[in-house]
Amino acid sequence: MTPPTAPAAAPTAAEVRAAVDAVPLWYHSIDLPHGITTPGWFDLRPIIDTMPWPDLRGKRCLDVGTWDGQLAFEMERRGASEVVAIDLKDQTQWDIPVRGRPLAAPVLEGMVGEDKAAGFTTAHRLLGSKVERRAISVYDLTREAVGEFDFAVCGSLMLHLQNPVKAMEAIRKVTTGHFLSAEMLRVRATLQHPRRAVALLEADEGLVQWWHPNLAAHRRMVWAAGFVTEKQSRPYVIRLGEGHPTGYTLKERAFALGRRALFGHHGLPHVSLLARVDHTVDAVAR
Ligand SMILES: C[S@@+](CC[C@H](N)C(=O)[O-])C[C@H]1O[C@@H](n2cnc3c(N)ncnc32)[C@H](O)[C@@H]1O
């Protein structure tokens, strides 16, 4: 008979600090034991409650494009019975515009290092999380691959996808209840076109950015993918975290000033939509 293994001792502050420092890039600012916070590129902590979360207690939940896992850990904290978090295997699998590939792919890979999941794995261990991370693209979500979820969240991903509506359709295929879509907001186009769905096509050489929607376009994408929006957050800004690269261009500084004036601090403007699966779509599609 194998002897029972002793429970692992809680990590000391020095161990937590060393584990955090060993991760080349933190995307999220995550609170860990001993009052240590990861030096993320983005700090979701002040806005996470602004997102219109439904009651997740006892629900099977999916986080799409999890990176370091902050939204997945949040669902676990909110009482989800099971959380699956998906992301790509490595950085080169992003939907990089073809002209940007030679430039963007090595930069993206160099930033993160060999292990795209390093931050997630470290935070997961230090938080004692049970979230299951799977390396799978949103486009490849099927019930055969991941099963079915009561709830799905996806944050700040659609901008980076060539085909955001197809991605949302794939999320719908594996979701039976609600979908929380938290995406970047094109503020000027929202003010100029409050009712018209307008998305700016970026697709330039240096960035992995495709469609930048105004509010109406975000709502339309969710609708086109077969959901019905039930709630909408107020617009909010995701602040740049401690680890965010500095050294802004003049244009970026001008944007920063504008955002400070509009939202009170610099960061990336977002809005969250809580939508339910529209089951009448399946009847139409048949
Ligand atoms: C901008 S980050 C957002 C991270 C997190 N969802 C949030 O809201 O803070 C986008 C994440 O989506 C992942 N991603 C990019 N393309 C993807 C795809 N096709 N399928 C799944 N994840 C993808 C990236 O690797 C990255 O981790």
PDB file of C-alpha atoms and ligand atoms in Angstrom:
ATOM      1  CA  MET A   1       0.000   0.000   0.000  1.00  0.00           C
ATOM      2  CA  THR A   2       1.399   3.445  -0.902  1.00  0.00           C
ATOM      3  CA  PRO A   3       1.621   5.793   2.091  1.00  0.00           C
ATOM      4  CA  PRO A   4      -0.651   8.866   1.926  1.00  0.00           C
ATOM      5  CA  THR A   5       1.213  11.928   0.644  1.00  0.00           C
ATOM      6  CA  ALA A   6       1.476  14.841   3.050  1.00  0.00           C
ATOM      7  CA  PRO A   7      -0.459  17.950   1.975  1.00  0.00           C
ATOM      8  CA  ALA A   8       1.820  20.452   0.201  1.00  0.00           C
ATOM      9  CA  ALA A   9       2.964  23.240   2.524  1.00  0.00           C
ATOM     10  CA  ALA A  10       1.646  26.704   1.676  1.00  0.00           C
ATOM     11  CA  PRO A  11       4.278  28.689  -0.265  1.00  0.00           C
ATOM     12  CA  THR A  12       6.204  31.326   1.643  1.00  0.00           C
ATOM     13  CA  ALA A  13       6.259  34.977   0.515  1.00  0.00           C
ATOM     14  CA  ALA A  14       9.757  34.452  -0.906  1.00  0.00           C
ATOM     15  CA  GLU A  15       8.566  31.416  -2.882  1.00  0.00           C
ATOM     16  CA  VAL A  16       5.582  33.312  -4.298  1.00  0.00           C
ATOM     17  CA  ARG A  17       7.827  36.244  -5.248  1.00  0.00           C
ATOM     18  CA  ALA A  18      10.351  33.916  -6.952  1.00  0.00           C
ATOM     19  CA  ALA A  19       7.590  32.109  -8.880  1.00  0.00           C
ATOM     20  CA  VAL A  20       6.133  35.433 -10.070  1.00  0.00           C
ATOM     21  CA  ASP A  21       9.552  36.729 -11.118  1.00  0.00           C
ATOM     22  CA  ALA A  22      10.224  33.562 -13.132  1.00  0.00           C
ATOM     23  CA  VAL A  23       7.379  34.327 -15.572  1.00  0.00           C
ATOM     24  CA  PRO A  24       8.709  36.449 -18.469  1.00  0.00           C
ATOM     25  CA  LEU A  25       5.436  38.277 -19.137  1.00  0.00           C
ATOM     26  CA  TRP A  26       2.347  38.673 -16.991  1.00  0.00           C
ATOM     27  CA  TYR A  27      -0.744  39.790 -18.895  1.00  0.00           C
ATOM     28  CA  HIS A  28      -3.017  40.063 -15.839  1.00  0.00           C
ATOM     29  CA  SER A  29      -2.517  41.765 -12.479  1.00  0.00           C
ATOM     30  CA  ILE A  30      -3.588  38.893 -10.223  1.00  0.00           C
ATOM     31  CA  ASP A  31      -3.679  39.026  -6.434  1.00  0.00           C
ATOM     32  CA  LEU A  32      -1.731  36.116  -4.973  1.00  0.00           C
ATOM     33  CA  PRO A  33      -1.021  35.003  -1.391  1.00  0.00           C
ATOM     34  CA  HIS A  34       1.093  37.234   0.893  1.00  0.00           C
ATOM     35  CA  GLY A  35      -0.338  40.396  -0.701  1.00  0.00           C
ATOM     36  CA  ILE A  36       1.724  39.855  -3.841  1.00  0.00           C
ATOM     37  CA  THR A  37       0.211  40.991  -7.166  1.00  0.00           C
ATOM     38  CA  THR A  38       1.550  39.900 -10.528  1.00  0.00           C
ATOM     39  CA  PRO A  39       2.990  42.771 -12.615  1.00  0.00           C
ATOM     40  CA  GLY A  40       0.447  42.465 -15.421  1.00  0.00           C
ATOM     41  CA  TRP A  41       0.141  44.393 -18.653  1.00  0.00           C
ATOM     42  CA  PHE A  42      -3.476  45.051 -17.722  1.00  0.00           C
ATOM     43  CA  ASP A  43      -5.282  45.474 -14.435  1.00  0.00           C
ATOM     44  CA  LEU A  44      -8.817  44.117 -14.536  1.00  0.00           C
ATOM     45  CA  ARG A  45      -9.278  44.243 -10.771  1.00  0.00           C
ATOM     46  CA  PRO A  46     -11.015  47.657 -10.581  1.00  0.00           C
ATOM     47  CA  ILE A  47     -13.523  46.801 -13.343  1.00  0.00           C
ATOM     48  CA  ILE A  48     -14.205  43.108 -12.893  1.00  0.00           C
ATOM     49  CA  ASP A  49     -17.401  43.802 -10.924  1.00  0.00           C
ATOM     50  CA  THR A  50     -18.568  46.254 -13.607  1.00  0.00           C
ATOM     51  CA  MET A  51     -18.977  43.280 -15.941  1.00  0.00           C
ATOM     52  CA  PRO A  52     -22.601  42.030 -15.751  1.00  0.00           C
ATOM     53  CA  TRP A  53     -21.883  38.531 -14.418  1.00  0.00           C
ATOM     54  CA  PRO A  54     -24.912  36.307 -13.871  1.00  0.00           C
ATOM     55  CA  ASP A  55     -25.119  33.978 -10.876  1.00  0.00           C
ATOM     56  CA  LEU A  56     -22.473  31.349 -11.616  1.00  0.00           C
ATOM     57  CA  ARG A  57     -22.988  29.124  -8.595  1.00  0.00           C
ATOM     58  CA  GLY A  58     -23.038  25.480  -9.659  1.00  0.00           C
ATOM     59  CA  LYS A  59     -22.538  26.340 -13.334  1.00  0.00           C
ATOM     60  CA  ARG A  60     -20.110  24.761 -15.813  1.00  0.00           C
ATOM     61  CA  CYS A  61     -18.206  27.733 -17.268  1.00  0.00           C
ATOM     62  CA  LEU A  62     -15.862  28.466 -20.155  1.00  0.00           C
ATOM     63  CA  ASP A  63     -13.243  31.226 -20.454  1.00  0.00           C
ATOM     64  CA  VAL A  64     -12.184  31.886 -24.042  1.00  0.00           C
ATOM     65  CA  GLY A  65      -8.693  33.362 -24.593  1.00  0.00           C
ATOM     66  CA  THR A  66      -7.758  33.059 -20.928  1.00  0.00           C
ATOM     67  CA  TRP A  67      -4.039  34.102 -21.045  1.00  0.00           C
ATOM     68  CA  ASP A  68      -3.052  34.211 -17.324  1.00  0.00           C
ATOM     69  CA  GLY A  69      -6.550  33.088 -16.352  1.00  0.00           C
ATOM     70  CA  GLN A  70      -7.941  36.018 -14.408  1.00  0.00           C
ATOM     71  CA  LEU A  71     -11.500  35.673 -15.727  1.00  0.00           C
ATOM     72  CA  ALA A  72     -11.400  31.908 -15.228  1.00  0.00           C
ATOM     73  CA  PHE A  73     -10.235  32.281 -11.597  1.00  0.00           C
ATOM     74  CA  GLU A  74     -12.956  34.907 -11.111  1.00  0.00           C
ATOM     75  CA  MET A  75     -15.628  32.418 -12.213  1.00  0.00           C
ATOM     76  CA  GLU A  76     -14.216  29.845  -9.823  1.00  0.00           C
ATOM     77  CA  ARG A  77     -14.345  32.477  -7.040  1.00  0.00           C
ATOM     78  CA  ARG A  78     -17.970  33.151  -7.955  1.00  0.00           C
ATOM     79  CA  GLY A  79     -18.893  29.517  -7.276  1.00  0.00           C
ATOM     80  CA  ALA A  80     -18.762  27.835 -10.710  1.00  0.00           C
ATOM     81  CA  SER A  81     -18.852  24.050 -10.311  1.00  0.00           C
ATOM     82  CA  GLU A  82     -16.302  23.589 -13.107  1.00  0.00           C
ATOM     83  CA  VAL A  83     -14.265  26.010 -15.218  1.00  0.00           C
ATOM     84  CA  VAL A  84     -12.499  25.262 -18.481  1.00  0.00           C
ATOM     85  CA  ALA A  85     -10.142  27.922 -19.829  1.00  0.00           C
ATOM     86  CA  ILE A  86      -8.970  27.810 -23.413  1.00  0.00           C
ATOM     87  CA  ASP A  87      -6.165  29.581 -25.220  1.00  0.00           C
ATOM     88  CA  LEU A  88      -3.792  28.938 -28.082  1.00  0.00           C
ATOM     89  CA  LYS A  89      -0.843  26.585 -27.703  1.00  0.00           C
ATOM     90  CA  ASP A  90       1.616  29.307 -28.647  1.00  0.00           C
ATOM     91  CA  GLN A  91       1.755  32.911 -29.711  1.00  0.00           C
ATOM     92  CA  THR A  92       2.409  32.214 -33.392  1.00  0.00           C
ATOM     93  CA  GLN A  93      -1.129  30.818 -33.747  1.00  0.00           C
ATOM     94  CA  TRP A  94      -2.769  34.244 -33.397  1.00  0.00           C
ATOM     95  CA  ASP A  95      -4.721  35.442 -36.456  1.00  0.00           C
ATOM     96  CA  ILE A  96      -1.740  37.500 -37.591  1.00  0.00           C
ATOM     97  CA  PRO A  97      -2.474  39.443 -40.789  1.00  0.00           C
ATOM     98  CA  VAL A  98      -0.398  37.852 -43.545  1.00  0.00           C
ATOM     99  CA  ARG A  99       1.721  40.970 -44.114  1.00  0.00           C
ATOM    100  CA  GLY A 100       2.434  41.259 -40.404  1.00  0.00           C
ATOM    101  CA  ARG A 101       3.631  37.674 -39.933  1.00  0.00           C
ATOM    102  CA  PRO A 102       7.380  38.194 -40.367  1.00  0.00           C
ATOM    103  CA  LEU A 103       7.287  41.069 -37.894  1.00  0.00           C
ATOM    104  CA  ALA A 104       4.598  40.142 -35.391  1.00  0.00           C
ATOM    105  CA  ALA A 105       5.145  36.389 -34.919  1.00  0.00           C
ATOM    106  CA  PRO A 106       8.726  36.573 -33.554  1.00  0.00           C
ATOM    107  CA  VAL A 107       7.892  39.642 -31.451  1.00  0.00           C
ATOM    108  CA  LEU A 108       4.881  37.939 -29.904  1.00  0.00           C
ATOM    109  CA  GLU A 109       6.832  34.759 -29.211  1.00  0.00           C
ATOM    110  CA  GLY A 110       9.845  36.637 -27.869  1.00  0.00           C
ATOM    111  CA  MET A 111       7.696  38.558 -25.382  1.00  0.00           C
ATOM    112  CA  VAL A 112       6.100  35.505 -23.857  1.00  0.00           C
ATOM    113  CA  GLY A 113       8.887  32.961 -24.085  1.00  0.00           C
ATOM    114  CA  GLU A 114       8.444  29.303 -24.947  1.00  0.00           C
ATOM    115  CA  ASP A 115       5.571  28.606 -22.598  1.00  0.00           C
ATOM    116  CA  LYS A 116       2.442  30.629 -23.372  1.00  0.00           C
ATOM    117  CA  ALA A 117       0.803  29.137 -20.266  1.00  0.00           C
ATOM    118  CA  ALA A 118       3.597  30.048 -17.808  1.00  0.00           C
ATOM    119  CA  GLY A 119       1.588  32.776 -16.045  1.00  0.00           C
ATOM    120  CA  PHE A 120      -1.560  30.677 -15.924  1.00  0.00           C
ATOM    121  CA  THR A 121       0.254  27.634 -14.532  1.00  0.00           C
ATOM    122  CA  THR A 122       1.988  29.701 -11.841  1.00  0.00           C
ATOM    123  CA  ALA A 123      -1.148  31.592 -10.730  1.00  0.00           C
ATOM    124  CA  HIS A 124      -3.164  28.348 -10.876  1.00  0.00           C
ATOM    125  CA  ARG A 125      -0.741  26.628  -8.504  1.00  0.00           C
ATOM    126  CA  LEU A 126      -0.403  29.547  -6.092  1.00  0.00           C
ATOM    127  CA  LEU A 127      -4.167  30.082  -5.917  1.00  0.00           C
ATOM    128  CA  GLY A 128      -4.849  26.359  -5.500  1.00  0.00           C
ATOM    129  CA  SER A 129      -7.186  26.593  -8.507  1.00  0.00           C
ATOM    130  CA  LYS A 130      -9.013  23.676 -10.138  1.00  0.00           C
ATOM    131  CA  VAL A 131      -9.584  25.430 -13.486  1.00  0.00           C
ATOM    132  CA  GLU A 132      -8.722  23.162 -16.409  1.00  0.00           C
ATOM    133  CA  ARG A 133      -6.687  24.840 -19.171  1.00  0.00           C
ATOM    134  CA  ARG A 134      -6.980  23.492 -22.691  1.00  0.00           C
ATOM    135  CA  ALA A 135      -4.883  24.529 -25.696  1.00  0.00           C
ATOM    136  CA  ILE A 136      -7.555  24.944 -28.343  1.00  0.00           C
ATOM    137  CA  SER A 137      -8.562  27.766 -30.661  1.00  0.00           C
ATOM    138  CA  VAL A 138     -11.969  29.369 -30.248  1.00  0.00           C
ATOM    139  CA  TYR A 139     -12.680  28.451 -33.876  1.00  0.00           C
ATOM    140  CA  ASP A 140     -12.294  24.749 -32.993  1.00  0.00           C
ATOM    141  CA  LEU A 141     -14.738  24.688 -30.093  1.00  0.00           C
ATOM    142  CA  THR A 142     -17.142  21.775 -30.472  1.00  0.00           C
ATOM    143  CA  ARG A 143     -19.240  19.799 -28.009  1.00  0.00           C
ATOM    144  CA  GLU A 144     -17.179  16.726 -28.876  1.00  0.00           C
ATOM    145  CA  ALA A 145     -13.969  18.540 -27.884  1.00  0.00           C
ATOM    146  CA  VAL A 146     -15.020  20.408 -24.736  1.00  0.00           C
ATOM    147  CA  GLY A 147     -18.582  19.426 -23.855  1.00  0.00           C
ATOM    148  CA  GLU A 148     -21.357  21.905 -23.157  1.00  0.00           C
ATOM    149  CA  PHE A 149     -21.306  24.953 -20.878  1.00  0.00           C
ATOM    150  CA  ASP A 150     -23.965  26.847 -18.932  1.00  0.00           C
ATOM    151  CA  PHE A 151     -21.975  30.017 -19.336  1.00  0.00           C
ATOM    152  CA  ALA A 152     -19.086  31.395 -21.403  1.00  0.00           C
ATOM    153  CA  VAL A 153     -17.024  34.551 -21.049  1.00  0.00           C
ATOM    154  CA  CYS A 154     -14.668  36.027 -23.597  1.00  0.00           C
ATOM    155  CA  GLY A 155     -12.594  39.126 -22.923  1.00  0.00           C
ATOM    156  CA  SER A 156     -10.653  41.375 -25.307  1.00  0.00           C
ATOM    157  CA  LEU A 157     -10.263  38.741 -27.985  1.00  0.00           C
ATOM    158  CA  MET A 158     -12.568  39.627 -30.877  1.00  0.00           C
ATOM    159  CA  LEU A 159     -10.373  42.587 -31.888  1.00  0.00           C
ATOM    160  CA  HIS A 160      -7.582  40.098 -32.546  1.00  0.00           C
ATOM    161  CA  LEU A 161      -9.610  37.757 -34.720  1.00  0.00           C
ATOM    162  CA  GLN A 162     -10.029  37.831 -38.463  1.00  0.00           C
ATOM    163  CA  ASN A 163     -13.525  36.417 -38.097  1.00  0.00           C
ATOM    164  CA  PRO A 164     -15.071  37.462 -34.769  1.00  0.00           C
ATOM    165  CA  VAL A 165     -18.615  36.438 -35.683  1.00  0.00           C
ATOM    166  CA  LYS A 166     -17.468  32.931 -36.596  1.00  0.00           C
ATOM    167  CA  ALA A 167     -15.670  32.752 -33.252  1.00  0.00           C
ATOM    168  CA  MET A 168     -18.808  33.826 -31.393  1.00  0.00           C
ATOM    169  CA  GLU A 169     -20.806  31.237 -33.351  1.00  0.00           C
ATOM    170  CA  ALA A 170     -18.348  28.593 -32.159  1.00  0.00           C
ATOM    171  CA  ILE A 171     -18.833  29.791 -28.561  1.00  0.00           C
ATOM    172  CA  ARG A 172     -22.590  29.515 -29.076  1.00  0.00           C
ATOM    173  CA  LYS A 173     -22.233  25.916 -30.288  1.00  0.00           C
ATOM    174  CA  VAL A 174     -20.902  24.882 -26.872  1.00  0.00           C
ATOM    175  CA  THR A 175     -23.028  27.192 -24.696  1.00  0.00           C
ATOM    176  CA  THR A 176     -26.581  26.572 -23.539  1.00  0.00           C
ATOM    177  CA  GLY A 177     -27.153  29.619 -21.312  1.00  0.00           C
ATOM    178  CA  HIS A 178     -25.383  32.964 -21.266  1.00  0.00           C
ATOM    179  CA  PHE A 179     -22.367  34.532 -22.954  1.00  0.00           C
ATOM    180  CA  LEU A 180     -20.524  37.524 -21.464  1.00  0.00           C
ATOM    181  CA  SER A 181     -18.722  39.381 -24.212  1.00  0.00           C
ATOM    182  CA  ALA A 182     -16.261  41.993 -22.894  1.00  0.00           C
ATOM    183  CA  GLU A 183     -14.606  43.760 -25.790  1.00  0.00           C
ATOM    184  CA  MET A 184     -12.745  46.896 -26.699  1.00  0.00           C
ATOM    185  CA  LEU A 185     -14.904  49.822 -27.681  1.00  0.00           C
ATOM    186  CA  ARG A 186     -14.246  52.288 -30.468  1.00  0.00           C
ATOM    187  CA  VAL A 187     -15.342  55.410 -28.588  1.00  0.00           C
ATOM    188  CA  ARG A 188     -15.321  57.960 -31.397  1.00  0.00           C
ATOM    189  CA  ALA A 189     -17.307  55.721 -33.763  1.00  0.00           C
ATOM    190  CA  THR A 190     -19.791  55.055 -30.930  1.00  0.00           C
ATOM    191  CA  LEU A 191     -20.364  58.781 -30.434  1.00  0.00           C
ATOM    192  CA  GLN A 192     -20.507  59.469 -34.177  1.00  0.00           C
ATOM    193  CA  HIS A 193     -22.769  56.499 -34.965  1.00  0.00           C
ATOM    194  CA  PRO A 194     -24.835  55.670 -31.885  1.00  0.00           C
ATOM    195  CA  ARG A 195     -27.199  53.385 -33.829  1.00  0.00           C
ATOM    196  CA  ARG A 196     -25.185  52.269 -36.842  1.00  0.00           C
ATOM    197  CA  ALA A 197     -22.934  49.192 -36.568  1.00  0.00           C
ATOM    198  CA  VAL A 198     -19.509  50.477 -37.581  1.00  0.00           C
ATOM    199  CA  ALA A 199     -16.183  48.666 -37.204  1.00  0.00           C
ATOM    200  CA  LEU A 200     -12.789  50.051 -38.117  1.00  0.00           C
ATOM    201  CA  LEU A 201     -10.608  47.571 -39.977  1.00  0.00           C
ATOM    202  CA  GLU A 202      -7.055  47.793 -38.628  1.00  0.00           C
ATOM    203  CA  ALA A 203      -5.225  44.723 -40.090  1.00  0.00           C
ATOM    204  CA  ASP A 204      -1.981  46.628 -40.348  1.00  0.00           C
ATOM    205  CA  GLU A 205       1.512  45.195 -40.467  1.00  0.00           C
ATOM    206  CA  GLY A 206       2.667  45.564 -36.897  1.00  0.00           C
ATOM    207  CA  LEU A 207      -0.333  44.684 -34.765  1.00  0.00           C
ATOM    208  CA  VAL A 208      -2.487  41.627 -34.348  1.00  0.00           C
ATOM    209  CA  GLN A 209      -5.591  43.740 -34.586  1.00  0.00           C
ATOM    210  CA  TRP A 210      -8.455  43.314 -36.987  1.00  0.00           C
ATOM    211  CA  TRP A 211     -11.890  44.768 -36.250  1.00  0.00           C
ATOM    212  CA  HIS A 212     -12.422  47.616 -33.843  1.00  0.00           C
ATOM    213  CA  PRO A 213     -16.203  47.904 -33.335  1.00  0.00           C
ATOM    214  CA  ASN A 214     -18.368  50.685 -32.010  1.00  0.00           C
ATOM    215  CA  LEU A 215     -21.012  49.697 -29.462  1.00  0.00           C
ATOM    216  CA  ALA A 216     -23.677  49.016 -32.098  1.00  0.00           C
ATOM    217  CA  ALA A 217     -21.246  46.784 -34.037  1.00  0.00           C
ATOM    218  CA  HIS A 218     -20.347  44.794 -30.909  1.00  0.00           C
ATOM    219  CA  ARG A 219     -24.052  44.282 -30.211  1.00  0.00           C
ATOM    220  CA  ARG A 220     -24.608  43.324 -33.860  1.00  0.00           C
ATOM    221  CA  MET A 221     -21.785  40.761 -33.827  1.00  0.00           C
ATOM    222  CA  VAL A 222     -23.268  39.096 -30.749  1.00  0.00           C
ATOM    223  CA  TRP A 223     -26.705  39.082 -32.380  1.00  0.00           C
ATOM    224  CA  ALA A 224     -25.369  37.806 -35.726  1.00  0.00           C
ATOM    225  CA  ALA A 225     -23.755  34.891 -33.897  1.00  0.00           C
ATOM    226  CA  GLY A 226     -27.133  33.838 -32.488  1.00  0.00           C
ATOM    227  CA  PHE A 227     -27.358  35.526 -29.085  1.00  0.00           C
ATOM    228  CA  VAL A 228     -29.754  38.086 -27.641  1.00  0.00           C
ATOM    229  CA  THR A 229     -28.212  40.815 -25.481  1.00  0.00           C
ATOM    230  CA  GLU A 230     -29.954  41.129 -22.125  1.00  0.00           C
ATOM    231  CA  LYS A 231     -27.653  43.485 -20.223  1.00  0.00           C
ATOM    232  CA  GLN A 232     -24.971  45.966 -21.063  1.00  0.00           C
ATOM    233  CA  SER A 233     -22.341  47.405 -18.744  1.00  0.00           C
ATOM    234  CA  ARG A 234     -21.443  51.058 -18.734  1.00  0.00           C
ATOM    235  CA  PRO A 235     -18.338  51.739 -20.829  1.00  0.00           C
ATOM    236  CA  TYR A 236     -15.195  51.309 -18.700  1.00  0.00           C
ATOM    237  CA  VAL A 237     -11.465  51.494 -19.111  1.00  0.00           C
ATOM    238  CA  ILE A 238      -9.115  48.604 -18.432  1.00  0.00           C
ATOM    239  CA  ARG A 239      -6.097  50.246 -16.835  1.00  0.00           C
ATOM    240  CA  LEU A 240      -2.585  49.531 -17.902  1.00  0.00           C
ATOM    241  CA  GLY A 241      -0.907  47.374 -15.264  1.00  0.00           C
ATOM    242  CA  GLU A 242       2.463  47.684 -13.584  1.00  0.00           C
ATOM    243  CA  GLY A 243       4.153  45.518 -16.226  1.00  0.00           C
ATOM    244  CA  HIS A 244       2.837  47.356 -19.263  1.00  0.00           C
ATOM    245  CA  PRO A 245       5.577  48.576 -21.586  1.00  0.00           C
ATOM    246  CA  THR A 246       6.089  52.326 -21.500  1.00  0.00           C
ATOM    247  CA  GLY A 247       7.610  54.679 -24.047  1.00  0.00           C
ATOM    248  CA  TYR A 248       4.602  56.108 -25.826  1.00  0.00           C
ATOM    249  CA  THR A 249       4.554  57.768 -29.228  1.00  0.00           C
ATOM    250  CA  LEU A 250       3.057  61.266 -29.546  1.00  0.00           C
ATOM    251  CA  LYS A 251      -0.160  59.759 -30.968  1.00  0.00           C
ATOM    252  CA  GLU A 252      -0.463  57.336 -28.023  1.00  0.00           C
ATOM    253  CA  ARG A 253       0.076  60.199 -25.572  1.00  0.00           C
ATOM    254  CA  ALA A 254      -2.728  62.161 -27.235  1.00  0.00           C
ATOM    255  CA  PHE A 255      -5.013  59.105 -26.931  1.00  0.00           C
ATOM    256  CA  ALA A 256      -4.026  58.729 -23.282  1.00  0.00           C
ATOM    257  CA  LEU A 257      -4.987  62.330 -22.568  1.00  0.00           C
ATOM    258  CA  GLY A 258      -8.341  61.882 -24.324  1.00  0.00           C
ATOM    259  CA  ARG A 259      -9.100  58.735 -22.335  1.00  0.00           C
ATOM    260  CA  ARG A 260      -8.124  60.425 -19.076  1.00  0.00           C
ATOM    261  CA  ALA A 261     -10.524  63.252 -19.896  1.00  0.00           C
ATOM    262  CA  LEU A 262     -13.363  60.829 -20.787  1.00  0.00           C
ATOM    263  CA  PHE A 263     -12.887  58.033 -18.248  1.00  0.00           C
ATOM    264  CA  GLY A 264     -10.729  59.494 -15.469  1.00  0.00           C
ATOM    265  CA  HIS A 265      -7.678  57.315 -16.225  1.00  0.00           C
ATOM    266  CA  HIS A 266      -5.664  55.930 -19.121  1.00  0.00           C
ATOM    267  CA  GLY A 267      -6.279  52.462 -20.482  1.00  0.00           C
ATOM    268  CA  LEU A 268      -8.334  50.605 -23.036  1.00  0.00           C
ATOM    269  CA  PRO A 269     -12.051  51.471 -23.341  1.00  0.00           C
ATOM    270  CA  HIS A 270     -14.306  48.419 -23.128  1.00  0.00           C
ATOM    271  CA  VAL A 271     -17.934  47.451 -22.803  1.00  0.00           C
ATOM    272  CA  SER A 272     -19.454  44.140 -21.685  1.00  0.00           C
ATOM    273  CA  LEU A 273     -22.622  42.556 -23.021  1.00  0.00           C
ATOM    274  CA  LEU A 274     -24.462  39.750 -21.264  1.00  0.00           C
ATOM    275  CA  ALA A 275     -26.327  37.771 -23.901  1.00  0.00           C
ATOM    276  CA  ARG A 276     -28.358  34.579 -23.842  1.00  0.00           C
ATOM    277  CA  VAL A 277     -28.346  31.891 -26.487  1.00  0.00           C
ATOM    278  CA  ASP A 278     -31.248  32.516 -28.869  1.00  0.00           C
ATOM    279  CA  HIS A 279     -32.635  29.005 -29.300  1.00  0.00           C
ATOM    280  CA  THR A 280     -35.082  30.160 -31.987  1.00  0.00           C
ATOM    281  CA  VAL A 281     -32.060  30.509 -34.311  1.00  0.00           C
ATOM    282  CA  ASP A 282     -31.668  26.722 -34.357  1.00  0.00           C
ATOM    283  CA  ALA A 283     -35.262  26.323 -35.540  1.00  0.00           C
ATOM    284  CA  VAL A 284     -34.628  28.863 -38.330  1.00  0.00           C
ATOM    285  CA  ALA A 285     -31.324  27.229 -39.292  1.00  0.00           C
ATOM    286  CA  ARG A 286     -32.878  23.770 -39.689  1.00  0.00           C
TER     287      ARG A 286
HETATM  288  C1  LIG B   1      -5.919  40.345 -25.401  1.00  0.00           C
HETATM  289  S1  LIG B   1      -5.818  38.825 -24.591  1.00  0.00           S
HETATM  290  C2  LIG B   1      -7.202  38.847 -23.500  1.00  0.00           C
HETATM  291  C3  LIG B   1      -7.011  37.988 -22.268  1.00  0.00           C
HETATM  292  C4  LIG B   1      -8.253  37.830 -21.380  1.00  0.00           C
HETATM  293  N1  LIG B   1      -9.322  37.151 -22.075  1.00  0.00           N
HETATM  294  C5  LIG B   1      -8.764  39.140 -20.847  1.00  0.00           C
HETATM  295  O1  LIG B   1      -9.933  39.480 -21.071  1.00  0.00           O
HETATM  296  O2  LIG B   1      -8.011  39.823 -20.152  1.00  0.00           O
HETATM  297  C6  LIG B   1      -6.341  37.709 -25.869  1.00  0.00           C
HETATM  298  C7  LIG B   1      -6.070  36.257 -25.553  1.00  0.00           C
HETATM  299  O3  LIG B   1      -6.749  35.464 -26.532  1.00  0.00           O
HETATM  300  C8  LIG B   1      -5.855  34.472 -27.019  1.00  0.00           C
HETATM  301  N2  LIG B   1      -6.232  34.104 -28.392  1.00  0.00           N
HETATM  302  C9  LIG B   1      -5.870  34.679 -29.560  1.00  0.00           C
HETATM  303  N3  LIG B   1      -6.416  34.040 -30.587  1.00  0.00           N
HETATM  304  C10 LIG B   1      -7.146  33.014 -30.073  1.00  0.00           C
HETATM  305  C11 LIG B   1      -7.918  31.977 -30.641  1.00  0.00           C
HETATM  306  N4  LIG B   1      -8.083  31.850 -31.955  1.00  0.00           N
HETATM  307  N5  LIG B   1      -8.529  31.093 -29.806  1.00  0.00           N
HETATM  308  C12 LIG B   1      -8.391  31.204 -28.459  1.00  0.00           C
HETATM  309  N6  LIG B   1      -7.656  32.176 -27.871  1.00  0.00           N
HETATM  310  C13 LIG B   1      -7.040  33.058 -28.667  1.00  0.00           C
HETATM  311  C14 LIG B   1      -4.490  35.090 -26.925  1.00  0.00           C
HETATM  312  O4  LIG B   1      -3.492  34.092 -26.927  1.00  0.00           O
HETATM  313  C15 LIG B   1      -4.607  35.859 -25.613  1.00  0.00           C
HETATM  314  O5  LIG B   1      -4.287  35.044 -24.543  1.00  0.00           O
END
